[in-house]
PDB file of C-alpha atoms in Angstrom:
ATOM      1  CA  UNK A 361      64.006  75.561 -98.971  1.00 92.00           C
ATOM      2  CA  UNK A 362      62.350  78.348 -96.994  1.00 94.00           C
ATOM      3  CA  UNK A 363      59.841  75.897 -95.521  1.00 96.00           C
ATOM      4  CA  UNK A 364      62.664  73.615 -94.380  1.00 96.00           C
ATOM      5  CA  UNK A 365      64.438  76.462 -92.588  1.00 97.00           C
ATOM      6  CA  UNK A 366      61.168  77.545 -90.991  1.00 97.00           C
ATOM      7  CA  UNK A 367      60.505  73.993 -89.775  1.00 97.00           C
ATOM      8  CA  UNK A 368      64.004  73.662 -88.307  1.00 97.00           C
ATOM      9  CA  UNK A 369      63.628  77.045 -86.596  1.00 97.00           C
ATOM     10  CA  UNK A 370      60.211  76.168 -85.201  1.00 98.00           C
ATOM     11  CA  UNK A 371      61.474  72.821 -83.883  1.00 97.00           C
ATOM     12  CA  UNK A 372      64.489  74.529 -82.289  1.00 97.00           C
ATOM     13  CA  UNK A 373      62.294  77.110 -80.567  1.00 96.00           C
ATOM     14  CA  UNK A 374      59.897  74.399 -79.387  1.00 95.00           C
ATOM     15  CA  UNK A 375      62.711  72.278 -77.922  1.00 93.00           C
ATOM     16  CA  UNK A 376      64.270  75.255 -76.142  1.00 92.00           C
ATOM     17  CA  UNK A 377      60.922  76.294 -74.660  1.00 91.00           C
ATOM     18  CA  UNK A 378      60.154  72.704 -73.653  1.00 90.00           C
ATOM     19  CA  UNK A 379      63.502  72.399 -71.854  1.00 88.00           C
ATOM     20  CA  UNK A 380      63.094  75.738 -70.084  1.00 86.00           C
ATOM     21  CA  UNK A 381      59.438  75.380 -69.099  1.00 85.00           C
ATOM     22  CA  UNK A 382      59.056  71.608 -68.841  1.00 79.00           C
ATOM     23  CA  UNK A 383      57.494  69.942 -65.807  1.00 64.00           C
ATOM     24  CA  UNK A 384      60.819  68.417 -64.778  1.00 64.00           C
ATOM     25  CA  UNK A 385      62.279  71.857 -64.080  1.00 54.00           C
ATOM     26  CA  UNK A 386      59.347  73.055 -61.972  1.00 51.00           C
ATOM     27  CA  UNK A 387      60.007  72.221 -58.330  1.00 54.00           C
ATOM     28  CA  UNK A 388      63.196  70.289 -59.071  1.00 54.00           C
ATOM     29  CA  UNK A 389      65.090  72.240 -56.423  1.00 57.00           C
ATOM     30  CA  UNK A 390      62.484  71.474 -53.746  1.00 59.00           C
ATOM     31  CA  UNK A 391      62.715  67.700 -54.163  1.00 60.00           C
ATOM     32  CA  UNK A 392      65.105  66.027 -51.798  1.00 69.00           C
ATOM     33  CA  UNK A 393      67.174  63.192 -53.177  1.00 72.00           C
ATOM     34  CA  UNK A 394      67.525  60.049 -51.093  1.00 72.00           C
ATOM     35  CA  UNK A 395      70.804  59.671 -49.241  1.00 70.00           C
ATOM     36  CA  UNK A 396      72.759  56.483 -49.763  1.00 76.00           C
ATOM     37  CA  UNK A 397      73.598  54.619 -46.526  1.00 70.00           C
ATOM     38  CA  UNK A 398      77.333  55.138 -46.940  1.00 73.00           C
ATOM     39  CA  UNK A 399      76.756  58.921 -47.261  1.00 78.00           C
ATOM     40  CA  UNK A 400      74.473  59.167 -44.226  1.00 80.00           C
ATOM     41  CA  UNK A 401      76.463  60.140 -41.106  1.00 82.00           C
ATOM     42  CA  UNK A 402      73.669  58.982 -38.786  1.00 85.00           C
ATOM     43  CA  UNK A 403      73.663  55.511 -40.365  1.00 84.00           C
ATOM     44  CA  UNK A 404      77.446  55.254 -40.082  1.00 82.00           C
ATOM     45  CA  UNK A 405      77.328  56.340 -36.429  1.00 85.00           C
ATOM     46  CA  UNK A 406      74.763  53.636 -35.655  1.00 87.00           C
ATOM     47  CA  UNK A 407      76.930  51.033 -37.373  1.00 83.00           C
ATOM     48  CA  UNK A 408      79.882  52.080 -35.227  1.00 80.00           C
ATOM     49  CA  UNK A 409      77.795  51.735 -32.069  1.00 83.00           C
ATOM     50  CA  UNK A 410      76.475  48.295 -33.049  1.00 82.00           C
ATOM     51  CA  UNK A 411      79.886  46.863 -33.922  1.00 75.00           C
ATOM     52  CA  UNK A 412      81.073  44.554 -31.123  1.00 73.00           C
ATOM     53  CA  UNK A 413      84.236  45.750 -29.485  1.00 67.00           C
ATOM     54  CA  UNK A 414      86.959  43.084 -29.460  1.00 68.00           C
ATOM     55  CA  UNK A 415      90.655  43.175 -28.694  1.00 64.00           C
ATOM     56  CA  UNK A 416      93.053  42.094 -31.417  1.00 59.00           C
ATOM     57  CA  UNK A 417      95.154  40.234 -28.803  1.00 52.00           C
ATOM     58  CA  UNK A 418      92.236  37.939 -27.900  1.00 54.00           C
ATOM     59  CA  UNK A 419      91.936  36.696 -31.472  1.00 56.00           C
ATOM     60  CA  UNK A 420      95.626  35.726 -31.897  1.00 54.00           C
TER      61      UNK A 420
END
């Protein structure tokens, strides 16, 4: 029974250390996530400039 508790404790410590010191955590704040087109103000501005301007009265 003592060996089982020691194994569970060792696994718990290993998982906690792995999560705290793992390679995913190192430099994660310096990586920049890609911006989706609908969240990019520059992309939306360009779309607004490219859209042809028409009058609603001409289409009726």
